[in-house]
Amino acid sequence: MPILYTTKGSATGGRAGHGASENGVLDVTLTVPKELGGDGATGTNPEQLFAVGYSACFLGALKAVAGKEKVKIPEDAKVTATVGIGPREDGTGFGIEVSLSVSIPGMDKAQAEDLVAKAHIVCPYSHAMRTATEVPVTVA
């Protein structure tokens, strides 16, 4: 597949540390939620970042699909990703579960459902979640 855009983000300190994009626009303090044993300090966590990224990407996919069908998605359309983390049943680590809720005010429900189903095919986050995309890991 031809890659159209590449970026980098890095983290230090793990879940209780610091994260930033290579261009410095995203610069966040990472904290562990109380539910995972953290102290509740102010900051964000990987699940929140994933939820925001997935929501934005899915809405972009929805707008792209709608545009091809000459349908306008209203500015107040909203995608909310709910991301949960917990131990995998086989005891080998942790897994995530994700659900999406899409609100397209003023649009007929059947039309919205059709566009959302098509966006779910187009969205790269949805594709990665659905296909368990392999991630190469190297040690520098």
CSV table of N, CA, C and O in Angstrom, one decimal, residues 11-110:
chain,number,residue,atom,x,y,z
A,11,ALA,N,6.9,8.1,23.8
A,11,ALA,CA,6.6,8.2,25.2
A,11,ALA,C,7.8,7.8,26.1
A,11,ALA,O,8.6,6.9,25.7
A,12,THR,N,7.9,8.4,27.2
A,12,THR,CA,8.9,8.0,28.2
A,12,THR,C,8.1,7.8,29.5
A,12,THR,O,7.1,8.4,29.8
A,13,GLY,N,8.6,6.9,30.4
A,13,GLY,CA,8.0,6.7,31.7
A,13,GLY,C,6.8,5.8,31.6
A,13,GLY,O,6.2,5.5,32.7
A,14,GLY,N,6.4,5.2,30.5
A,14,GLY,CA,5.3,4.3,30.4
A,14,GLY,C,4.0,5.0,30.6
A,14,GLY,O,3.8,6.1,30.2
A,15,ARG,N,3.1,4.4,31.4
A,15,ARG,CA,1.8,5.0,31.6
A,15,ARG,C,1.8,6.2,32.6
A,15,ARG,O,0.9,6.9,32.6
A,16,ALA,N,2.9,6.3,33.3
A,16,ALA,CA,3.1,7.5,34.1
A,16,ALA,C,4.3,8.2,33.7
A,16,ALA,O,5.4,8.0,34.2
A,17,GLY,N,4.1,9.0,32.7
A,17,GLY,CA,5.3,9.7,32.1
A,17,GLY,C,4.9,10.8,31.2
A,17,GLY,O,4.1,11.7,31.5
A,18,HIS,N,5.5,10.8,30.0
A,18,HIS,CA,5.3,11.9,29.1
A,18,HIS,C,5.2,11.4,27.7
A,18,HIS,O,5.9,10.4,27.3
A,19,GLY,N,4.3,12.0,26.8
A,19,GLY,CA,4.2,11.6,25.4
A,19,GLY,C,4.1,12.8,24.6
A,19,GLY,O,3.6,13.9,25.0
A,20,ALA,N,4.7,12.7,23.4
A,20,ALA,CA,4.7,13.8,22.4
A,20,ALA,C,4.8,13.3,21.0
A,20,ALA,O,5.4,12.3,20.7
A,21,SER,N,4.2,14.2,20.1
A,21,SER,CA,4.4,13.9,18.7
A,21,SER,C,5.7,14.5,18.3
A,21,SER,O,6.3,15.4,18.9
A,22,GLU,N,6.3,14.0,17.1
A,22,GLU,CA,7.6,14.5,16.7
A,22,GLU,C,7.6,16.0,16.4
A,22,GLU,O,8.6,16.6,16.5
A,23,ASN,N,6.5,16.5,16.0
A,23,ASN,CA,6.5,18.0,15.7
A,23,ASN,C,6.1,18.8,17.0
A,23,ASN,O,6.1,20.0,16.9
A,24,GLY,N,5.9,18.2,18.1
A,24,GLY,CA,5.7,18.9,19.4
A,24,GLY,C,4.3,19.4,19.6
A,24,GLY,O,3.9,20.0,20.6
A,25,VAL,N,3.4,19.3,18.6
A,25,VAL,CA,2.0,19.8,18.7
A,25,VAL,C,1.3,19.0,19.8
A,25,VAL,O,0.5,19.6,20.6
A,26,LEU,N,1.4,17.7,19.8
A,26,LEU,CA,0.8,16.9,20.9
A,26,LEU,C,1.9,16.7,21.9
A,26,LEU,O,3.0,16.2,21.7
A,27,ASP,N,1.6,17.2,23.2
A,27,ASP,CA,2.6,17.1,24.2
A,27,ASP,C,1.8,16.9,25.5
A,27,ASP,O,1.2,17.8,26.0
A,28,VAL,N,1.8,15.7,26.0
A,28,VAL,CA,0.9,15.4,27.1
A,28,VAL,C,1.6,14.7,28.3
A,28,VAL,O,2.6,14.0,28.1
A,29,THR,N,1.1,14.9,29.5
A,29,THR,CA,1.5,14.2,30.7
A,29,THR,C,0.6,12.9,30.7
A,29,THR,O,-0.6,13.0,30.6
A,30,LEU,N,1.3,11.8,30.9
A,30,LEU,CA,0.6,10.5,31.0
A,30,LEU,C,0.5,10.1,32.4
A,30,LEU,O,1.4,10.2,33.2
A,31,THR,N,-0.7,9.7,32.8
A,31,THR,CA,-1.0,9.2,34.2
A,31,THR,C,-1.8,7.9,34.2
A,31,THR,O,-2.5,7.6,33.2
A,32,VAL,N,-1.7,7.2,35.2
A,32,VAL,CA,-2.4,5.9,35.4
A,32,VAL,C,-3.7,6.2,36.0
A,32,VAL,O,-3.8,6.8,37.1
A,33,PRO,N,-4.8,5.8,35.4
A,33,PRO,CA,-6.1,5.9,36.1
A,33,PRO,C,-6.2,5.2,37.4
A,33,PRO,O,-5.5,4.1,37.6
A,34,LYS,N,-7.0,5.7,38.3
A,34,LYS,CA,-7.2,5.0,39.6
A,34,LYS,C,-7.6,3.5,39.4
A,34,LYS,O,-7.2,2.7,40.2
A,35,GLU,N,-8.4,3.3,38.4
A,35,GLU,CA,-8.9,1.9,38.2
A,35,GLU,C,-7.8,0.9,37.8
A,35,GLU,O,-8.0,-0.3,37.9
A,36,LEU,N,-6.7,1.5,37.4
A,36,LEU,CA,-5.6,0.6,37.0
A,36,LEU,C,-4.4,0.8,38.1
A,36,LEU,O,-3.3,0.4,37.8
A,37,GLY,N,-4.8,1.3,39.2
A,37,GLY,CA,-3.8,1.4,40.3
A,37,GLY,C,-3.1,2.7,40.4
A,37,GLY,O,-2.1,2.9,41.2
A,38,GLY,N,-3.5,3.7,39.6
A,38,GLY,CA,-2.9,5.0,39.6
A,38,GLY,C,-3.4,5.9,40.8
A,38,GLY,O,-4.3,5.5,41.5
A,39,ASP,N,-2.8,7.1,40.9
A,39,ASP,CA,-3.1,8.0,42.0
A,39,ASP,C,-4.2,9.0,41.6
A,39,ASP,O,-4.5,9.9,42.4
A,40,GLY,N,-4.6,9.0,40.3
A,40,GLY,CA,-5.7,9.9,39.9
A,40,GLY,C,-5.1,11.3,39.5
A,40,GLY,O,-5.9,12.3,39.5
A,41,ALA,N,-3.8,11.4,39.3
A,41,ALA,CA,-3.2,12.7,39.0
A,41,ALA,C,-3.8,13.2,37.6
A,41,ALA,O,-4.3,12.4,36.8
A,42,THR,N,-3.7,14.5,37.4
A,42,THR,CA,-4.2,15.1,36.2
A,42,THR,C,-3.3,14.7,35.0
A,42,THR,O,-2.0,14.8,35.1
A,43,GLY,N,-3.9,14.2,34.0
A,43,GLY,CA,-3.1,13.8,32.8
A,43,GLY,C,-4.0,12.9,31.9
A,43,GLY,O,-5.2,12.8,32.2
A,44,THR,N,-3.4,12.4,30.9
A,44,THR,CA,-4.2,11.5,30.0
A,44,THR,C,-3.6,10.1,30.0
A,44,THR,O,-2.6,9.9,30.7
A,45,ASN,N,-4.2,9.2,29.3
A,45,ASN,CA,-3.7,7.8,29.2
A,45,ASN,C,-3.8,7.3,27.8
A,45,ASN,O,-4.5,7.9,27.0
A,46,PRO,N,-3.2,6.2,27.5
A,46,PRO,CA,-3.3,5.6,26.1
A,46,PRO,C,-4.7,5.3,25.7
A,46,PRO,O,-5.0,5.5,24.5
A,47,GLU,N,-5.6,4.9,26.6
A,47,GLU,CA,-7.0,4.6,26.2
A,47,GLU,C,-7.7,5.9,25.7
A,47,GLU,O,-8.4,5.9,24.8
A,48,GLN,N,-7.5,7.0,26.5
A,48,GLN,CA,-8.1,8.3,26.1
A,48,GLN,C,-7.6,8.7,24.7
A,48,GLN,O,-8.3,9.2,23.9
A,49,LEU,N,-6.3,8.6,24.5
A,49,LEU,CA,-5.7,9.0,23.2
A,49,LEU,C,-6.2,8.2,22.1
A,49,LEU,O,-6.5,8.7,21.0
A,50,PHE,N,-6.3,6.9,22.3
A,50,PHE,CA,-6.9,6.0,21.3
A,50,PHE,C,-8.3,6.3,21.0
A,50,PHE,O,-8.7,6.4,19.8
A,51,ALA,N,-9.1,6.6,22.0
A,51,ALA,CA,-10.5,7.0,21.8
A,51,ALA,C,-10.7,8.2,21.0
A,51,ALA,O,-11.5,8.3,20.1
A,52,VAL,N,-9.9,9.2,21.3
A,52,VAL,CA,-10.0,10.5,20.5
A,52,VAL,C,-9.5,10.3,19.1
A,52,VAL,O,-10.1,10.7,18.1
A,53,GLY,N,-8.4,9.6,18.9
A,53,GLY,CA,-7.9,9.3,17.6
A,53,GLY,C,-8.9,8.5,16.7
A,53,GLY,O,-9.1,8.8,15.6
A,54,TYR,N,-9.4,7.5,17.3
A,54,TYR,CA,-10.4,6.6,16.6
A,54,TYR,C,-11.6,7.4,16.2
A,54,TYR,O,-12.1,7.4,15.1
A,55,SER,N,-12.1,8.2,17.2
A,55,SER,CA,-13.3,9.1,16.9
A,55,SER,C,-13.1,10.0,15.7
A,55,SER,O,-13.9,10.1,14.8
A,56,ALA,N,-11.9,10.7,15.8
A,56,ALA,CA,-11.6,11.7,14.7
A,56,ALA,C,-11.5,11.0,13.4
A,56,ALA,O,-12.0,11.4,12.3
A,57,CYS,N,-10.8,9.8,13.4
A,57,CYS,CA,-10.5,9.1,12.1
A,57,CYS,C,-11.9,8.6,11.6
A,57,CYS,O,-12.1,8.7,10.4
A,58,PHE,N,-12.7,8.0,12.4
A,58,PHE,CA,-14.0,7.5,11.9
A,58,PHE,C,-14.9,8.6,11.4
A,58,PHE,O,-15.5,8.4,10.3
A,59,LEU,N,-14.9,9.8,12.0
A,59,LEU,CA,-15.7,10.9,11.5
A,59,LEU,C,-15.1,11.3,10.1
A,59,LEU,O,-15.9,11.6,9.2
A,60,GLY,N,-13.8,11.3,10.0
A,60,GLY,CA,-13.2,11.6,8.7
A,60,GLY,C,-13.6,10.6,7.6
A,60,GLY,O,-13.9,11.0,6.5
A,61,ALA,N,-13.6,9.3,8.0
A,61,ALA,CA,-14.1,8.3,7.0
A,61,ALA,C,-15.5,8.5,6.7
A,61,ALA,O,-15.9,8.3,5.5
A,62,LEU,N,-16.3,8.8,7.7
A,62,LEU,CA,-17.8,9.1,7.4
A,62,LEU,C,-18.0,10.2,6.5
A,62,LEU,O,-18.8,10.1,5.5
A,63,LYS,N,-17.2,11.3,6.7
A,63,LYS,CA,-17.3,12.4,5.8
A,63,LYS,C,-16.9,12.1,4.3
A,63,LYS,O,-17.5,12.5,3.4
A,64,ALA,N,-15.8,11.3,4.2
A,64,ALA,CA,-15.3,10.9,2.9
A,64,ALA,C,-16.4,10.0,2.2
A,64,ALA,O,-16.6,10.2,1.0
A,65,VAL,N,-17.0,9.1,2.9
A,65,VAL,CA,-18.0,8.2,2.3
A,65,VAL,C,-19.2,9.0,1.9
A,65,VAL,O,-19.7,8.8,0.8
A,66,ALA,N,-19.6,9.9,2.8
A,66,ALA,CA,-20.8,10.7,2.5
A,66,ALA,C,-20.5,11.6,1.3
A,66,ALA,O,-21.4,11.8,0.4
A,67,GLY,N,-19.3,12.2,1.2
A,67,GLY,CA,-18.9,13.1,0.1
A,67,GLY,C,-19.0,12.4,-1.2
A,67,GLY,O,-19.4,12.9,-2.2
A,68,LYS,N,-18.6,11.1,-1.3
A,68,LYS,CA,-18.7,10.3,-2.5
A,68,LYS,C,-20.1,10.1,-3.0
A,68,LYS,O,-20.4,10.0,-4.1
A,69,GLU,N,-21.0,10.1,-2.0
A,69,GLU,CA,-22.4,10.0,-2.3
A,69,GLU,C,-23.2,11.3,-2.4
A,69,GLU,O,-24.4,11.3,-2.4
A,70,LYS,N,-22.4,12.4,-2.3
A,70,LYS,CA,-23.0,13.7,-2.4
A,70,LYS,C,-23.9,14.1,-1.3
A,70,LYS,O,-25.0,14.7,-1.4
A,71,VAL,N,-23.6,13.6,-0.1
A,71,VAL,CA,-24.3,13.8,1.1
A,71,VAL,C,-23.5,14.6,2.1
A,71,VAL,O,-22.3,14.4,2.3
A,72,LYS,N,-24.1,15.7,2.6
A,72,LYS,CA,-23.3,16.5,3.6
A,72,LYS,C,-23.5,16.0,5.0
A,72,LYS,O,-24.7,15.8,5.4
A,73,ILE,N,-22.4,15.9,5.7
A,73,ILE,CA,-22.5,15.5,7.1
A,73,ILE,C,-22.5,16.9,7.9
A,73,ILE,O,-21.6,17.7,7.6
A,74,PRO,N,-23.5,17.1,8.8
A,74,PRO,CA,-23.5,18.3,9.5
A,74,PRO,C,-22.3,18.6,10.4
A,74,PRO,O,-21.7,17.6,10.9
A,75,GLU,N,-22.0,19.8,10.6
A,75,GLU,CA,-20.9,20.2,11.5
A,75,GLU,C,-21.0,19.6,12.9
A,75,GLU,O,-20.0,19.4,13.5
A,76,ASP,N,-22.2,19.4,13.4
A,76,ASP,CA,-22.4,19.0,14.7
A,76,ASP,C,-22.4,17.4,14.8
A,76,ASP,O,-22.7,16.9,15.9
A,77,ALA,N,-22.1,16.8,13.7
A,77,ALA,CA,-22.0,15.3,13.8
A,77,ALA,C,-20.9,14.9,14.8
A,77,ALA,O,-19.9,15.7,14.9
A,78,LYS,N,-21.1,13.8,15.5
A,78,LYS,CA,-20.1,13.5,16.6
A,78,LYS,C,-19.9,12.0,16.6
A,78,LYS,O,-20.9,11.2,16.5
A,79,VAL,N,-18.7,11.6,16.8
A,79,VAL,CA,-18.4,10.1,17.0
A,79,VAL,C,-17.7,10.0,18.4
A,79,VAL,O,-16.8,10.8,18.7
A,80,THR,N,-18.2,9.1,19.2
A,80,THR,CA,-17.7,8.9,20.5
A,80,THR,C,-17.2,7.4,20.5
A,80,THR,O,-18.0,6.5,20.3
A,81,ALA,N,-15.9,7.3,20.8
A,81,ALA,CA,-15.4,5.9,21.0
A,81,ALA,C,-15.3,5.7,22.5
A,81,ALA,O,-14.8,6.5,23.3
A,82,THR,N,-15.7,4.5,22.9
A,82,THR,CA,-15.6,4.0,24.3
A,82,THR,C,-14.5,2.9,24.2
A,82,THR,O,-14.7,2.0,23.5
A,83,VAL,N,-13.5,3.1,25.0
A,83,VAL,CA,-12.4,2.2,25.0
A,83,VAL,C,-12.2,1.7,26.4
A,83,VAL,O,-12.1,2.4,27.4
A,84,GLY,N,-12.2,0.3,26.5
A,84,GLY,CA,-12.0,-0.3,27.8
A,84,GLY,C,-10.7,-1.2,27.7
A,84,GLY,O,-10.3,-1.6,26.7
A,85,ILE,N,-10.1,-1.3,28.9
A,85,ILE,CA,-8.9,-2.2,29.0
A,85,ILE,C,-9.1,-3.1,30.1
A,85,ILE,O,-9.7,-2.8,31.2
A,86,GLY,N,-8.6,-4.3,30.0
A,86,GLY,CA,-8.7,-5.3,31.0
A,86,GLY,C,-7.8,-6.5,30.7
A,86,GLY,O,-7.3,-6.7,29.6
A,87,PRO,N,-7.7,-7.4,31.7
A,87,PRO,CA,-6.8,-8.6,31.4
A,87,PRO,C,-7.5,-9.6,30.4
A,87,PRO,O,-8.7,-9.8,30.4
A,88,ARG,N,-6.7,-10.1,29.5
A,88,ARG,CA,-7.2,-11.1,28.6
A,88,ARG,C,-7.5,-12.4,29.3
A,88,ARG,O,-6.9,-12.7,30.3
A,89,GLU,N,-8.5,-13.1,28.8
A,89,GLU,CA,-9.0,-14.3,29.5
A,89,GLU,C,-8.0,-15.4,29.6
A,89,GLU,O,-8.0,-16.2,30.5
A,90,ASP,N,-7.0,-15.4,28.6
A,90,ASP,CA,-6.0,-16.4,28.7
A,90,ASP,C,-4.8,-16.1,29.6
A,90,ASP,O,-3.9,-16.8,29.8
A,91,GLY,N,-4.9,-14.9,30.3
A,91,GLY,CA,-3.9,-14.5,31.3
A,91,GLY,C,-2.6,-14.0,30.7
A,91,GLY,O,-1.6,-13.9,31.5
A,92,THR,N,-2.5,-13.8,29.4
A,92,THR,CA,-1.2,-13.4,28.8
A,92,THR,C,-1.0,-11.9,28.7
A,92,THR,O,0.0,-11.5,28.1
A,93,GLY,N,-1.8,-11.2,29.3
A,93,GLY,CA,-1.6,-9.7,29.2
A,93,GLY,C,-3.0,-9.0,29.2
A,93,GLY,O,-3.9,-9.5,29.7
A,94,PHE,N,-3.0,-7.8,28.6
A,94,PHE,CA,-4.2,-7.0,28.6
A,94,PHE,C,-4.7,-6.9,27.1
A,94,PHE,O,-4.0,-7.0,26.2
A,95,GLY,N,-6.0,-6.6,27.0
A,95,GLY,CA,-6.6,-6.4,25.8
A,95,GLY,C,-7.5,-5.1,25.9
A,95,GLY,O,-7.8,-4.6,27.0
A,96,ILE,N,-8.0,-4.7,24.7
A,96,ILE,CA,-8.9,-3.5,24.7
A,96,ILE,C,-10.1,-3.9,24.0
A,96,ILE,O,-10.1,-4.8,23.1
A,97,GLU,N,-11.2,-3.3,24.4
A,97,GLU,CA,-12.5,-3.4,23.7
A,97,GLU,C,-12.9,-2.0,23.3
A,97,GLU,O,-12.6,-1.0,24.0
A,98,VAL,N,-13.5,-1.9,22.1
A,98,VAL,CA,-13.9,-0.6,21.6
A,98,VAL,C,-15.3,-0.6,21.1
A,98,VAL,O,-15.7,-1.6,20.4
A,99,SER,N,-16.1,0.4,21.3
A,99,SER,CA,-17.4,0.6,20.7
A,99,SER,C,-17.5,2.1,20.2
A,99,SER,O,-16.8,3.0,20.8
A,100,LEU,N,-18.2,2.2,19.2
A,100,LEU,CA,-18.4,3.6,18.6
A,100,LEU,C,-19.9,4.0,18.7
A,100,LEU,O,-20.8,3.1,18.4
A,101,SER,N,-20.2,5.2,19.0
A,101,SER,CA,-21.5,5.8,18.9
A,101,SER,C,-21.4,7.0,18.0
A,101,SER,O,-20.6,7.9,18.2
A,102,VAL,N,-22.3,7.0,17.0
A,102,VAL,CA,-22.3,8.0,16.0
A,102,VAL,C,-23.6,8.8,16.0
A,102,VAL,O,-24.7,8.2,15.9
A,103,SER,N,-23.5,10.1,16.1
A,103,SER,CA,-24.6,11.0,16.1
A,103,SER,C,-24.5,11.9,14.9
A,103,SER,O,-23.6,12.6,14.7
A,104,ILE,N,-25.6,11.8,14.0
A,104,ILE,CA,-25.7,12.7,12.8
A,104,ILE,C,-27.0,13.4,12.9
A,104,ILE,O,-28.0,12.9,12.3
A,105,PRO,N,-27.1,14.5,13.6
A,105,PRO,CA,-28.3,15.2,13.7
A,105,PRO,C,-29.0,15.6,12.4
A,105,PRO,O,-28.3,16.0,11.5
A,106,GLY,N,-30.3,15.4,12.4
A,106,GLY,CA,-31.0,15.8,11.2
A,106,GLY,C,-31.0,14.8,10.0
A,106,GLY,O,-31.7,15.0,9.0
A,107,MET,N,-30.3,13.7,10.2
A,107,MET,CA,-30.2,12.7,9.1
A,107,MET,C,-31.1,11.5,9.4
A,107,MET,O,-31.2,11.1,10.5
A,108,ASP,N,-31.8,11.1,8.3
A,108,ASP,CA,-32.6,9.9,8.4
A,108,ASP,C,-31.8,8.7,9.0
A,108,ASP,O,-30.7,8.5,8.6
A,109,LYS,N,-32.4,8.0,9.9
A,109,LYS,CA,-31.6,6.9,10.6
A,109,LYS,C,-31.1,5.8,9.6
A,109,LYS,O,-30.0,5.4,9.7
A,110,ALA,N,-31.9,5.4,8.7
A,110,ALA,CA,-31.5,4.4,7.7
A,110,ALA,C,-30.4,4.9,6.9
A,110,ALA,O,-29.4,4.1,6.6
